[in-house]
């Protein structure tokens, strides 16, 4: 019979359990109860070793055959990813992780893992990303992979703190909507009782409504859905968007200043809390870019051209262009974070404000970090009649946007805002090549499970 039985009847209580990181800080001779997953098992002569992993770290536990034959035998029979609990005392051990190990007094097998385990958390790199995502709950047992989401947690909390402390309130807007927010066909239809609805592509129109409602400054962290059949390393069909919208601005520069400070604060916070760990696992240094230059879209095109990069679309900058621009700006300005401003009207959504005396261009911006767009934003058109004509200009139906246009007829201040892709920010901070790695359970045109 396994010791499993014993757990039920006897003295083991997880209330006494401490995290492995805390156990490793205890003095030699101290008794501890730890529990976690079996990382590796080894038997050398009359000694069996098991490395146990919990959310806080790993520790090696040992049992000698001639001292504790029962524990020796249990350890010998353990398999990867079994869940176990160990009571024992600390001894120092130069050869071990953390300089200490635990001599096992009692060991309990709490849950056995089936064999073979499809992914070895100690060797996840050997596994293709597709298989890793199929077995995501196992993939995340690798400390390196879990760090991605610990960093995401730190990052989003830093963002929230930043915006709150600047007078923004967090709002929650509908994700089931009657109209495609940005127009276009890139929406997922939903059967809504006996009607058709869509999954929201962005909280755009609602956050603008809330500024005009009188909140003035709002932000939202929530999923957005894009029915684009992208097969790139930068696109998901479901991602987490950090949206802001603020009223009483002079122009888009006011939004840009707010967003760059939010991003700097976020990188700074992640760097101070996780900088060392990020360097260890991702071999990348997290410096906070201090200086964020602005270049206009037209300057960006000239820069690309003069550096030998052809842009297929004169009204756009493609991902290769962003990457090249990132290198050029880093070389010339020594920074990995910069704005491209004043995008052509043809490429921006109907609610974007045009430039005053230059209506082919807009009061808009993208923020590029380490060669990839992470934010798009703009000043919005707040004059109802201009908004209506821009809707027509984009070939959209004024009637279906009436719920939106009427908002502007009852007192709308100048305002602007932006949307940041959380997975892109995290991927760029960590130097992750494929955005799917930065989403817990990613959705793309092929993947709908797990
Ligand atoms: P791209 O040109 O890279 O496809 P976009 O300009 O269409 O992006 P926006 O509508 O401007 O995207 O979205 C704002 C931000 O949301 C982007 O800067 C990016 O960080 C993020 N984002 C946009 N689309 C996706 C996606 N499909 N998957 C993950 N993040 C995305
Ligand atoms: Mg964009």
Tab-separated table of N, CA and C and ligand atoms in Angstrom, residues 348 366 373 375-376, ligand 2:
chain	number	residue	atom	x	y	z
A	348	UNK	N	-5.916	54.599	-41.045
A	348	UNK	CA	-6.382	54.713	-39.668
A	348	UNK	C	-7.900	54.678	-39.621
A	366	UNK	N	2.072	55.266	-33.367
A	366	UNK	CA	2.358	53.900	-32.922
A	366	UNK	C	3.593	53.983	-32.046
A	373	UNK	N	5.607	47.075	-33.149
A	373	UNK	CA	4.519	47.927	-32.664
A	373	UNK	C	3.898	47.302	-31.422
A	375	UNK	N	1.835	49.638	-29.314
A	375	UNK	CA	0.697	50.520	-29.020
A	375	UNK	C	0.288	51.255	-30.289
A	376	UNK	N	-1.019	51.451	-30.457
A	376	UNK	CA	-1.527	52.396	-31.454
A	376	UNK	C	-2.461	53.354	-30.751
B	2	LIG	MG1	-1.894	49.539	-34.861
